[in-house]
Amino acid sequence: MEPIKDQTIIRNFSIIAHIDHGKSTLADRLLELTGTVSAREMTPQYLDKMDLERERGITIKAQTVSLAYQALDGKNYRLNLIDTPGHMDFSYEVSRSLAACEGALLVVDATQGIEAQTLANLDLALENKLKIIPVINKIDLLQANPQRVKEEIELLLGVDSAEIMEVSAKSGTNVHTVLEAIVKRIPAPSGKKDNPLSALIFDSWYDTYQGVIVLIRVFEGKIFPGMRIKLFASNNEYEVNHLGIFSPAAKDTEALNTGEVGFIIAGIKNLRDIQVGDTITDASQPTTKPFPGFQELKPMVFCGVYPSYPEQYNPLREALEKLRLNDSSFTFEPENSVALGFGFHCGFLGLLHKEIIQERLEREFNLDLVSTAPNVVYNVTTLKGDVVKIESPDQLPPPQEIAHIAEPYILASIPTPVRYLGEILKLCEEKRGMQRDLKYLSPEKVVLKYEIPLNEVVWDFNDRLKSLSRGYASFDYEFLDFRNSSMVKLDLLLNGSKIDALSLLVPKEKAYYIGKGLVEKIRKIIPRHLFEVIIQAAIGSKVIARDSIPPLRKNVTAKCYGGDITRKRKLLEKQKEGKKRMKQVGKISIPQEAFLSILKVS
């Protein structure tokens, strides 16, 4: 395919929306109207390639597609749609994808109105100074109220109502007006062809035969096969083998000029060499200014992943290594648990990211897994002044060596109908939240902003929020900073043995209630054994909650007819001694529900 020499006919845009507001359906209609995909080849959610994406209705991996469109002014345009993940866990990847665009379609459901991820992704788009085109979708539904949603958008963006388009992506109503708005309202890429190469990496994945495939946006200069390129973050150099665009199938091109979006293959064997947000430049004539805002992806949520059967340990390790090639944003390292045996300590961007990785491991590699309750990363300052990152309660230094513990805080954005405001305010206060802002989008809808410890969110926050609001409230967050907190390590003991996989770091003022609730939950979950099981919650050597599971009892005196009472006593004493020995050497079976129950302690 011929490279584009006139960058004024290029339009780079993205579609941002809350989950299930019709982002993928609108993308389908744009593919159809531009003739990029024929009606025979079209399938719903065409750009979502994974089964998991289709089932959950979310985009997990970003996709790009180049659309050829002849506008009403008679010109032929190249519209580059850069699809983005929609969830809060992938906010950095979303920000880099948006940085590759000049504009964005803001899609809002006519029945739901503005939701949490609408606001979060809009903030990212405004930070990148993108031209926003508001689109109200699903206007053909009976319960649609486009006028109310239009008022919410006007208040949020301060735009004229005439600029807000009303469409039905499912039926195709008014979708052609969206294409015209992209051409007219979104500016063409700026940048000079004669300057040294400067290209932004916004996604990558591993191909077994070709190595790492890198998606880039060229901001200045051009890139072509045979060119020697350099990566700013790793300082490594590679030679470009070939490059091209997705339309939607891969098509080779002679070069990618200023303003174009495409992929390059340069014989890169290790996905870790490529980082989202990094800058690619010419090795012989490098640019002096890398693209701003580059960050290394850092996991924020950690948990242990163990095979249910010991023989699956090696298959699990191989599966994690293969999955790591396609998703460089999670980490893993071997660990050993007294309760669960050999497994891996894994780090994820967030809770949804954890769910997706575990589900992919179980589905794609046919594994049966047990995962521990998620933990967040803490900064522990010792009395010597050293700052240690703690990803698991077992890594905590002895209490006498700790000066203070800092936990991560997030800024939570919660749009909700006004009628549920009181209950949600109580929930946020209970979770040690501090209110930062309260803004009315309309007389019926309000947006809350709260600073909350991340540790409180990974428990049952989202479930309780949905329950209190009958499913109408939504939730998104961004990381703020680390703040000093009064935290203690809560251990769970079964018959005096500490179960490391059930240890927690909890706020000191909540430790008794969490310990008591955890003991009660575990008591209901662990099955009865032939010996008594004593359950204790302890902080250090101090037990703060205790319960026990009575043993299963066999009636050893059933066949003892008549005779002196001492005969029965001898049999009962013999049984008591046997149970004592069994308690010393017996193994307590802990079901997977025990680890999940930690998340549901009120």
Coordinates of C-alpha atoms in Angstrom, one line a residue:
M1 CA 0.0 0.0 0.0
E2 CA 1.2 3.5 -0.9
P3 CA 2.2 5.7 2.0
I4 CA 0.2 9.0 2.4
K5 CA 2.1 12.0 1.3
D6 CA -0.5 14.6 2.2
Q7 CA -1.1 14.6 6.0
T8 CA -4.1 16.9 5.7
I9 CA -6.3 14.0 4.7
I10 CA -5.4 12.0 7.8
R11 CA -7.7 11.9 10.9
N12 CA -6.6 10.0 14.0
F13 CA -9.4 9.4 16.5
S14 CA -10.6 7.2 19.3
I15 CA -13.9 6.2 20.8
I16 CA -14.3 6.6 24.5
A17 CA -17.3 5.3 26.5
H18 CA -18.5 3.5 29.6
I19 CA -18.9 -0.3 29.5
D20 CA -21.9 -1.4 27.4
H21 CA -22.6 2.1 26.0
G22 CA -22.2 0.9 22.4
K23 CA -18.5 1.7 21.6
S24 CA -17.8 -1.6 19.8
T25 CA -21.2 -1.4 17.9
L26 CA -20.5 2.1 16.7
A27 CA -17.0 0.9 15.5
D28 CA -18.8 -1.9 13.6
R29 CA -21.1 0.6 11.8
L30 CA -18.1 2.8 10.8
L31 CA -16.3 -0.3 9.4
E32 CA -19.5 -1.1 7.4
L33 CA -20.2 2.4 6.1
T34 CA -16.7 3.0 4.9
G35 CA -16.7 -0.4 3.1
T36 CA -13.7 -1.6 5.2
V37 CA -15.5 -4.8 6.1
S38 CA -18.2 -6.3 3.9
A39 CA -21.7 -7.2 5.2
R40 CA -20.8 -10.9 4.6
E41 CA -17.6 -10.7 6.8
M42 CA -19.1 -8.5 9.5
T43 CA -19.6 -10.0 13.0
P44 CA -20.8 -8.2 16.1
Q45 CA -17.9 -6.5 18.1
Y46 CA -15.6 -7.1 15.1
L47 CA -12.6 -5.5 16.7
D48 CA -12.9 -7.5 19.9
K49 CA -11.0 -10.7 18.9
M50 CA -11.0 -12.5 22.2
D51 CA -13.9 -14.7 23.4
L52 CA -13.5 -13.1 26.8
E53 CA -14.0 -9.6 25.3
R54 CA -17.2 -10.7 23.6
E55 CA -18.7 -12.4 26.7
R56 CA -17.9 -9.6 29.1
G57 CA -18.7 -6.8 26.6
I58 CA -15.4 -5.0 27.3
T59 CA -12.3 -4.3 25.3
I60 CA -9.1 -5.8 26.8
K61 CA -6.5 -5.3 24.1
A62 CA -6.4 -2.1 22.0
Q63 CA -6.9 -2.5 18.2
T64 CA -6.3 -0.1 15.3
V65 CA -8.0 0.0 11.9
S66 CA -7.5 2.4 9.0
L67 CA -10.7 3.4 7.2
A68 CA -10.8 4.9 3.7
Y69 CA -13.6 7.4 3.5
Q70 CA -14.8 9.7 0.6
A71 CA -16.4 12.7 2.3
L72 CA -19.2 15.0 1.0
D73 CA -16.5 17.5 -0.1
G74 CA -15.2 14.9 -2.6
K75 CA -11.9 14.3 -0.9
N76 CA -10.6 10.8 0.1
Y77 CA -9.6 10.7 3.7
R78 CA -7.7 8.1 5.8
L79 CA -9.5 7.8 9.2
N80 CA -7.3 5.9 11.7
L81 CA -9.5 4.5 14.5
I82 CA -7.4 3.6 17.6
D83 CA -9.7 1.5 19.8
T84 CA -8.8 1.5 23.5
P85 CA -9.4 -0.7 26.5
G86 CA -12.4 0.6 28.4
H87 CA -11.6 -0.3 32.0
M88 CA -10.0 1.7 34.8
D89 CA -7.3 -1.0 35.3
F90 CA -5.8 0.0 31.8
S91 CA -6.0 3.8 32.3
Y92 CA -2.3 4.3 31.4
E93 CA -2.7 2.3 28.2
V94 CA -5.8 4.3 27.4
S95 CA -3.9 7.6 28.0
R96 CA -1.1 6.5 25.6
S97 CA -3.6 5.5 22.9
L98 CA -5.4 8.8 23.3
A99 CA -2.0 10.6 23.0
A100 CA -1.8 9.1 19.5
C101 CA -5.0 10.9 18.4
E102 CA -6.2 14.4 17.7
G103 CA -9.8 13.8 18.5
A104 CA -12.2 11.4 20.3
L105 CA -15.9 10.4 20.0
L106 CA -17.5 10.5 23.4
V107 CA -20.3 7.9 23.3
V108 CA -23.0 8.1 26.0
D109 CA -26.0 5.7 26.4
A110 CA -29.3 7.6 25.9
T111 CA -30.8 5.4 28.7
Q112 CA -28.0 5.5 31.2
G113 CA -26.4 8.9 30.9
I114 CA -22.9 9.8 32.0
E115 CA -21.1 7.1 33.9
A116 CA -17.8 6.7 35.8
Q117 CA -15.6 5.5 32.9
T118 CA -17.2 8.2 30.7
L119 CA -15.8 10.8 33.1
A120 CA -12.4 9.1 33.6
N121 CA -11.7 8.6 29.9
L122 CA -13.0 12.1 29.1
D123 CA -10.5 13.6 31.7
L124 CA -7.7 11.6 29.9
A125 CA -8.8 13.0 26.5
L126 CA -9.0 16.6 27.8
E127 CA -5.5 16.2 29.4
N128 CA -4.2 15.2 25.9
K129 CA -6.0 18.3 24.4
L130 CA -8.2 16.3 22.1
K131 CA -11.2 17.6 20.1
I132 CA -14.2 15.9 21.7
I133 CA -17.2 15.0 19.5
P134 CA -20.2 14.1 21.8
V135 CA -22.4 11.2 20.5
I136 CA -25.6 10.0 22.2
N137 CA -26.2 6.4 21.3
K138 CA -29.3 4.0 21.6
I139 CA -31.8 6.7 20.8
D140 CA -34.2 4.0 19.3
L141 CA -34.8 2.3 22.7
L142 CA -38.2 2.9 24.4
Q143 CA -36.6 4.0 27.6
A144 CA -34.2 6.4 25.9
N145 CA -34.1 10.0 27.2
P146 CA -31.7 11.8 24.8
Q147 CA -32.8 15.3 26.0
R148 CA -31.8 14.6 29.6
V149 CA -28.5 13.1 28.5
K150 CA -27.9 16.1 26.2
E151 CA -28.4 18.4 29.2
E152 CA -25.8 16.4 31.2
I153 CA -23.3 16.6 28.4
E154 CA -23.9 20.4 27.9
L155 CA -23.2 20.9 31.6
L156 CA -20.1 18.7 31.6
L157 CA -18.5 20.0 28.4
G158 CA -20.0 23.4 28.1
V159 CA -20.8 22.7 24.4
D160 CA -23.8 23.9 22.3
S161 CA -26.5 21.3 22.0
A162 CA -26.3 21.5 18.2
E163 CA -22.8 19.9 18.4
I164 CA -24.2 16.8 20.1
M165 CA -25.2 14.0 17.7
E166 CA -28.0 11.5 18.3
V167 CA -27.5 8.1 16.7
S168 CA -28.4 4.4 16.9
A169 CA -25.2 2.4 16.3
K170 CA -27.2 -0.9 16.2
S171 CA -29.6 0.2 13.4
G172 CA -27.2 2.6 11.8
T173 CA -29.4 5.7 12.2
N174 CA -27.4 9.0 11.7
V175 CA -24.0 7.2 11.9
H176 CA -23.0 8.8 8.5
T177 CA -23.1 12.2 10.3
V178 CA -20.5 10.9 12.7
L179 CA -18.1 10.3 9.8
E180 CA -18.6 13.8 8.5
A181 CA -18.1 15.3 12.0
I182 CA -14.7 13.4 12.2
V183 CA -13.6 14.9 8.9
K184 CA -14.8 18.5 9.7
R185 CA -14.1 18.8 13.4
I186 CA -11.0 16.8 14.2
P187 CA -7.8 18.5 13.0
A188 CA -5.2 16.9 10.7
P189 CA -1.9 15.8 12.3
S190 CA 0.7 18.4 12.8
G191 CA 4.5 17.7 12.7
K192 CA 7.2 18.0 10.1
K193 CA 8.3 15.3 7.7
D194 CA 11.9 16.7 7.5
N195 CA 12.5 16.4 11.3
P196 CA 14.2 13.3 12.9
L197 CA 11.9 10.4 13.4
S198 CA 9.7 10.6 16.6
A199 CA 7.1 7.8 17.0
L200 CA 5.0 6.8 20.0
I201 CA 4.5 3.1 21.0
F202 CA 0.9 2.7 22.2
D203 CA 0.6 -1.2 22.1
S204 CA 2.5 -4.4 21.3
W205 CA 2.0 -8.1 21.3
Y206 CA 4.1 -11.2 20.6
D207 CA 3.8 -13.3 17.5
T208 CA 5.4 -16.8 17.5
Y209 CA 6.9 -16.4 14.0
Q210 CA 7.6 -12.7 13.6
G211 CA 8.5 -11.7 17.2
V212 CA 7.1 -8.5 18.7
I213 CA 4.6 -6.5 16.6
V214 CA 4.6 -2.8 17.7
L215 CA 1.8 -0.4 17.1
I216 CA 3.1 3.2 16.6
R217 CA 1.9 6.7 15.7
V218 CA 4.5 8.7 13.8
F219 CA 4.6 12.3 15.1
E220 CA 7.6 13.6 13.0
G221 CA 9.8 12.2 10.3
K222 CA 9.2 8.9 8.6
I223 CA 10.0 5.2 9.2
F224 CA 10.8 2.7 6.4
P225 CA 12.1 -0.9 6.0
G226 CA 15.9 -1.2 6.5
M227 CA 15.9 1.8 8.9
R228 CA 18.0 1.5 12.1
I229 CA 15.8 2.5 15.0
K230 CA 16.4 3.2 18.7
L231 CA 14.1 2.8 21.8
F232 CA 14.5 5.6 24.3
A233 CA 13.6 3.5 27.5
S234 CA 15.9 0.5 26.9
N235 CA 18.4 2.3 24.6
N236 CA 18.3 -0.8 22.4
E237 CA 18.7 -0.6 18.6
Y238 CA 16.9 -2.7 15.9
E239 CA 16.5 -2.8 12.2
V240 CA 13.0 -2.5 10.7
N241 CA 12.1 -5.6 8.7
H242 CA 8.7 -4.5 7.4
L243 CA 5.8 -2.3 8.4
G244 CA 2.2 -1.7 7.5
I245 CA -1.3 -0.8 8.5
F246 CA -4.4 -2.7 9.7
S247 CA -7.4 -2.2 7.4
P248 CA -8.6 -4.4 9.2
A249 CA -6.2 -7.1 7.8
A250 CA -2.5 -6.4 7.9
K251 CA -1.3 -4.6 4.7
D252 CA 2.4 -3.9 4.1
T253 CA 3.4 -0.3 3.1
E254 CA 6.6 1.2 1.8
A255 CA 6.8 3.7 4.7
L256 CA 4.9 5.4 7.5
N257 CA 5.0 9.2 7.2
T258 CA 4.2 12.0 9.7
G259 CA 0.7 11.6 11.1
E260 CA 0.3 7.9 10.1
V261 CA -0.6 5.0 12.4
G262 CA 0.6 1.5 11.7
F263 CA 2.7 -1.4 12.9
I264 CA 6.4 -2.3 12.6
I265 CA 8.3 -5.6 12.9
A266 CA 12.0 -5.4 13.7
G267 CA 13.0 -8.9 14.9
I268 CA 12.4 -8.0 18.6
K269 CA 12.3 -11.3 20.5
N270 CA 11.5 -10.0 24.0
L271 CA 8.3 -8.2 24.8
R272 CA 9.9 -6.6 27.8
D273 CA 12.1 -4.5 25.5
I274 CA 8.9 -2.7 24.3
Q275 CA 7.1 -0.5 26.8
V276 CA 3.8 1.4 26.1
G277 CA 4.5 5.1 26.0
D278 CA 8.2 4.8 24.9
T279 CA 9.5 6.8 21.9
I280 CA 11.1 5.3 18.7
T281 CA 13.6 7.4 16.9
D282 CA 16.3 7.1 14.1
A283 CA 19.4 5.5 15.6
S284 CA 21.7 7.6 13.3
Q285 CA 19.9 10.9 13.7
P286 CA 17.9 10.6 17.0
T287 CA 15.4 13.2 18.2
T288 CA 16.4 15.2 21.3
K289 CA 12.9 15.1 22.8
P290 CA 11.3 11.8 23.7
F291 CA 7.5 11.8 23.9
P292 CA 6.5 13.2 27.4
G293 CA 4.6 11.4 30.1
F294 CA 6.3 8.0 29.7
Q295 CA 5.8 5.7 32.7
E296 CA 6.7 2.1 33.5
L297 CA 3.6 0.0 34.2
K298 CA 3.6 -0.9 37.9
P299 CA 1.3 -3.6 39.3
M300 CA -0.8 -2.3 42.2
V301 CA -2.7 -5.5 43.2
F302 CA -1.0 -8.7 44.2
C303 CA -2.1 -12.2 45.0
G304 CA -0.9 -15.8 45.1
V305 CA -1.9 -18.2 42.3
Y306 CA -1.6 -21.9 43.0
P307 CA -2.4 -25.0 41.1
S308 CA -5.2 -27.1 42.7
Y309 CA -3.1 -30.3 42.0
P310 CA 0.7 -30.3 42.5
E311 CA 1.3 -32.0 39.1
Q312 CA 0.0 -28.8 37.5
Y313 CA 2.8 -26.6 38.8
N314 CA 5.1 -26.9 35.7
P315 CA 2.1 -26.4 33.3
L316 CA 1.1 -23.3 35.3
R317 CA 4.7 -21.8 35.0
E318 CA 4.7 -22.4 31.2
A319 CA 1.3 -20.9 30.9
L320 CA 2.3 -17.7 32.8
E321 CA 5.4 -17.4 30.6
K322 CA 3.4 -17.6 27.4
L323 CA 0.7 -15.2 28.7
R324 CA 3.5 -12.8 29.7
L325 CA 4.6 -12.6 26.1
N326 CA 1.1 -11.1 25.2
D327 CA 0.6 -9.0 28.3
S328 CA 3.7 -7.3 29.7
S329 CA 1.7 -5.5 32.4
F330 CA 1.6 -8.3 34.9
T331 CA 4.4 -9.9 36.9
F332 CA 5.0 -13.3 38.5
E333 CA 7.6 -15.0 40.7
P334 CA 7.7 -18.4 42.4
E335 CA 6.6 -18.6 46.1
N336 CA 5.8 -21.4 48.6
S337 CA 2.9 -21.5 51.0
V338 CA 2.5 -23.9 53.9
A339 CA -1.2 -24.2 53.2
L340 CA -1.2 -24.3 49.4
G341 CA 2.2 -25.6 48.4
F342 CA 4.2 -24.3 45.4
G343 CA 2.7 -21.5 43.4
F344 CA 3.4 -18.0 42.1
H345 CA 3.1 -14.5 43.5
C346 CA 1.5 -12.4 40.8
G347 CA 1.1 -8.6 40.4
F348 CA -1.7 -7.0 38.4
L349 CA -2.8 -3.5 37.4
G350 CA -6.1 -4.0 39.2
L351 CA -8.9 -6.4 40.2
L352 CA -10.4 -6.8 36.7
H353 CA -6.9 -7.4 35.3
K354 CA -6.4 -10.2 37.9
E355 CA -9.8 -11.7 37.0
I356 CA -9.0 -11.7 33.2
I357 CA -5.5 -13.2 33.7
Q358 CA -6.9 -16.0 35.9
E359 CA -9.8 -16.8 33.6
R360 CA -7.4 -16.9 30.6
L361 CA -5.1 -19.3 32.4
E362 CA -8.0 -21.6 33.3
R363 CA -9.6 -21.5 29.8
E364 CA -6.7 -21.3 27.4
F365 CA -4.4 -23.7 29.3
N366 CA -7.0 -26.0 31.0
L367 CA -5.7 -25.3 34.5
D368 CA -7.6 -25.6 37.9
L369 CA -6.3 -22.7 40.1
V370 CA -6.6 -21.4 43.6
S371 CA -6.0 -17.7 44.2
T372 CA -5.5 -16.0 47.5
A373 CA -7.2 -12.8 48.5
P374 CA -5.7 -9.7 46.7
N375 CA -3.3 -7.4 48.5
V376 CA -2.0 -4.0 47.6
V377 CA 1.6 -2.7 47.7
Y378 CA 2.7 -0.8 50.8
N379 CA 5.7 1.3 51.5
V380 CA 7.3 0.4 54.9
T381 CA 9.8 2.7 56.5
T382 CA 12.1 1.0 58.9
L383 CA 13.8 2.6 62.0
K384 CA 17.0 2.7 60.0
G385 CA 15.3 4.9 57.4
D386 CA 15.1 2.3 54.6
V387 CA 11.9 2.2 52.5
V388 CA 10.8 -1.3 51.7
K389 CA 8.0 -2.2 49.2
I390 CA 5.7 -4.9 50.7
E391 CA 3.6 -6.9 48.2
S392 CA 2.4 -9.5 50.7
P393 CA 1.8 -9.5 54.5
D394 CA 4.5 -12.2 54.9
Q395 CA 7.1 -9.8 53.7
L396 CA 6.4 -7.4 56.6
P397 CA 9.5 -6.8 58.8
P398 CA 9.1 -7.5 62.6
P399 CA 7.0 -4.8 64.3
Q400 CA 9.9 -3.6 66.5
E401 CA 11.8 -2.6 63.3
I402 CA 9.0 -0.6 61.6
A403 CA 8.8 3.2 61.9
H404 CA 5.6 3.6 59.8
I405 CA 3.6 2.0 57.0
A406 CA 2.3 4.0 54.0
E407 CA -0.6 2.6 52.0
P408 CA -1.7 3.7 48.5
Y409 CA -4.7 6.1 48.1
I410 CA -6.9 6.5 45.0
L411 CA -9.3 9.2 43.8
A412 CA -12.6 7.5 43.3
S413 CA -15.2 9.0 40.9
I414 CA -18.8 7.8 41.6
P415 CA -21.7 9.0 39.4
T416 CA -25.0 8.0 41.0
P417 CA -28.7 9.0 41.0
V418 CA -29.4 11.5 43.8
R419 CA -31.8 9.1 45.6
Y420 CA -29.0 6.8 46.5
L421 CA -26.6 9.5 47.6
G422 CA -27.0 9.1 51.4
E423 CA -26.2 5.4 51.4
I424 CA -23.2 5.8 49.2
L425 CA -21.8 8.6 51.4
K426 CA -22.1 6.3 54.4
L427 CA -20.2 3.5 52.5
C428 CA -17.4 5.9 51.5
E429 CA -17.0 7.1 55.1
E430 CA -17.0 3.5 56.3
K431 CA -14.2 2.8 53.9
R432 CA -12.1 5.6 55.5
G433 CA -12.8 7.9 52.5
M434 CA -12.4 11.7 52.5
Q435 CA -14.7 13.7 50.3
R436 CA -13.0 15.9 47.7
D437 CA -15.9 17.0 45.5
L438 CA -19.6 16.7 44.9
K439 CA -21.0 17.9 41.6
Y440 CA -24.5 17.8 40.2
L441 CA -24.8 16.8 36.5
S442 CA -28.5 17.2 36.6
P443 CA -31.2 17.5 39.2
E444 CA -31.4 13.6 39.3
K445 CA -27.7 12.8 39.0
V446 CA -24.6 13.6 41.0
V447 CA -20.9 12.8 40.8
L448 CA -19.0 12.1 44.0
K449 CA -15.2 12.3 44.2
Y450 CA -13.6 10.6 47.3
E451 CA -10.0 9.9 48.3
I452 CA -10.1 6.3 49.6
P453 CA -7.3 3.7 50.5
L454 CA -6.9 1.2 47.7
N455 CA -6.9 -1.6 50.3
E456 CA -10.6 -0.8 51.1
V457 CA -11.5 -0.9 47.4
V458 CA -10.1 -4.4 46.7
W459 CA -12.4 -5.9 49.3
D460 CA -16.2 -5.6 48.7
F461 CA -16.5 -1.9 47.7
N462 CA -17.8 -2.4 44.2
D463 CA -20.3 -5.1 45.2
R464 CA -21.7 -3.1 48.0
L465 CA -21.9 0.0 45.8
K466 CA -23.9 -1.8 43.2
S467 CA -26.1 -3.3 45.9
L468 CA -26.9 0.0 47.6
S469 CA -27.7 1.8 44.3
R470 CA -29.6 -1.1 42.7
G471 CA -26.9 -1.2 40.0
Y472 CA -27.3 2.4 38.9
A473 CA -24.1 3.8 40.5
S474 CA -20.8 3.2 38.7
F475 CA -17.2 3.5 39.9
D476 CA -13.8 4.5 38.5
Y477 CA -10.5 5.5 40.1
E478 CA -7.0 6.8 39.6
F479 CA -4.0 6.4 41.8
L480 CA -3.0 9.4 43.9
D481 CA -0.1 8.7 46.3
F482 CA 1.1 6.8 49.4
R483 CA 0.0 8.0 52.9
N484 CA 1.1 7.0 56.4
S485 CA -1.5 4.8 58.1
S486 CA -1.9 2.8 61.3
M487 CA -1.7 -0.8 59.9
V488 CA -1.3 -4.1 61.6
K489 CA -0.7 -7.7 60.4
L490 CA -3.7 -10.0 61.1
D491 CA -2.8 -13.7 61.1
L492 CA -5.2 -16.6 61.0
L493 CA -4.3 -19.8 62.9
L494 CA -5.7 -23.3 62.6
N495 CA -4.9 -25.5 65.6
G496 CA -2.0 -23.1 66.4
S497 CA -0.5 -23.2 62.9
K498 CA -0.3 -19.9 61.0
I499 CA -2.0 -20.0 57.5
D500 CA 0.3 -17.6 55.6
A501 CA -2.1 -17.4 52.6
L502 CA -4.8 -16.0 54.8
S503 CA -2.7 -13.2 56.5
L504 CA -3.9 -9.6 56.0
L505 CA -2.7 -6.1 56.6
V506 CA -5.6 -4.2 58.1
P507 CA -6.2 -0.8 59.7
K508 CA -5.6 -1.0 63.5
E509 CA -9.0 0.4 64.4
K510 CA -10.8 -2.3 62.3
A511 CA -8.6 -5.2 63.2
Y512 CA -10.9 -6.7 65.9
Y513 CA -14.0 -6.5 63.8
I514 CA -12.3 -8.0 60.7
G515 CA -10.7 -10.7 62.8
K516 CA -14.0 -11.7 64.4
G517 CA -15.8 -11.6 61.0
L518 CA -13.0 -13.7 59.4
V519 CA -13.1 -16.4 62.1
E520 CA -16.9 -16.7 61.8
K521 CA -16.7 -17.0 58.0
I522 CA -13.9 -19.6 58.1
R523 CA -15.8 -21.6 60.7
K524 CA -18.7 -22.0 58.3
I525 CA -16.5 -23.0 55.3
I526 CA -14.0 -25.5 56.7
P527 CA -15.6 -29.0 56.8
R528 CA -15.7 -30.9 60.1
H529 CA -12.8 -33.3 60.7
L530 CA -12.3 -36.3 63.0
F531 CA -10.6 -33.9 65.5
E532 CA -11.4 -30.5 66.8
V533 CA -10.3 -27.5 64.7
I534 CA -9.5 -24.3 66.6
I535 CA -9.6 -21.1 64.6
Q536 CA -7.9 -18.0 65.9
A537 CA -7.3 -14.5 64.6
A538 CA -4.2 -12.9 66.1
I539 CA -2.1 -9.8 66.0
G540 CA 1.5 -10.9 66.8
S541 CA 1.1 -13.1 69.9
K542 CA -2.2 -11.6 71.0
V543 CA -5.3 -13.6 70.0
I544 CA -8.2 -11.2 69.3
A545 CA -10.9 -13.7 68.1
R546 CA -11.4 -17.5 68.6
D547 CA -13.9 -20.2 67.5
S548 CA -13.8 -23.9 67.0
I549 CA -15.2 -26.6 64.8
P550 CA -16.3 -29.7 66.8
P551 CA -15.0 -33.1 65.7
L552 CA -17.0 -35.7 64.0
R553 CA -17.7 -38.3 66.6
K554 CA -17.9 -42.1 66.3
N555 CA -20.0 -43.8 69.0
V556 CA -17.3 -46.3 70.3
T557 CA -19.6 -47.5 73.1
A558 CA -22.4 -48.7 70.8
K559 CA -21.4 -52.3 71.1
C560 CA -20.7 -52.2 74.8
Y561 CA -23.7 -53.9 76.4
G562 CA -24.1 -54.0 80.1
G563 CA -21.2 -54.4 82.5
D564 CA -19.5 -51.8 84.7
I565 CA -19.4 -48.1 83.7
T566 CA -15.6 -48.2 83.7
R567 CA -15.7 -50.3 80.5
K568 CA -17.3 -47.4 78.7
R569 CA -15.0 -44.9 80.3
K570 CA -11.9 -46.9 79.1
L571 CA -13.3 -46.8 75.5
L572 CA -14.0 -43.1 75.6
E573 CA -10.5 -42.3 77.1
K574 CA -8.9 -44.4 74.3
Q575 CA -10.9 -42.5 71.7
K576 CA -9.9 -39.2 73.3
E577 CA -6.2 -40.1 73.2
G578 CA -6.5 -41.1 69.5
K579 CA -8.1 -37.8 68.6
K580 CA -5.3 -36.0 70.5
R581 CA -2.7 -37.8 68.3
M582 CA -4.8 -37.2 65.2
K583 CA -4.9 -33.4 66.0
Q584 CA -1.1 -33.3 66.2
V585 CA -0.5 -34.9 62.8
G586 CA -3.8 -34.4 61.0
K587 CA -4.0 -32.2 58.0
I588 CA -6.8 -29.6 57.7
S589 CA -8.3 -29.3 54.3
I590 CA -9.0 -25.6 53.3
P591 CA -11.4 -25.1 50.4
Q592 CA -11.0 -22.3 47.9
E593 CA -14.1 -20.5 49.4
A594 CA -12.0 -19.8 52.5
F595 CA -9.7 -17.5 50.6
L596 CA -12.6 -15.8 48.8
S597 CA -14.5 -15.3 52.1
I598 CA -11.9 -12.7 53.1
L599 CA -13.3 -10.4 50.5
K600 CA -16.8 -10.6 52.0
V601 CA -16.0 -9.9 55.7
S602 CA -18.2 -6.9 56.7

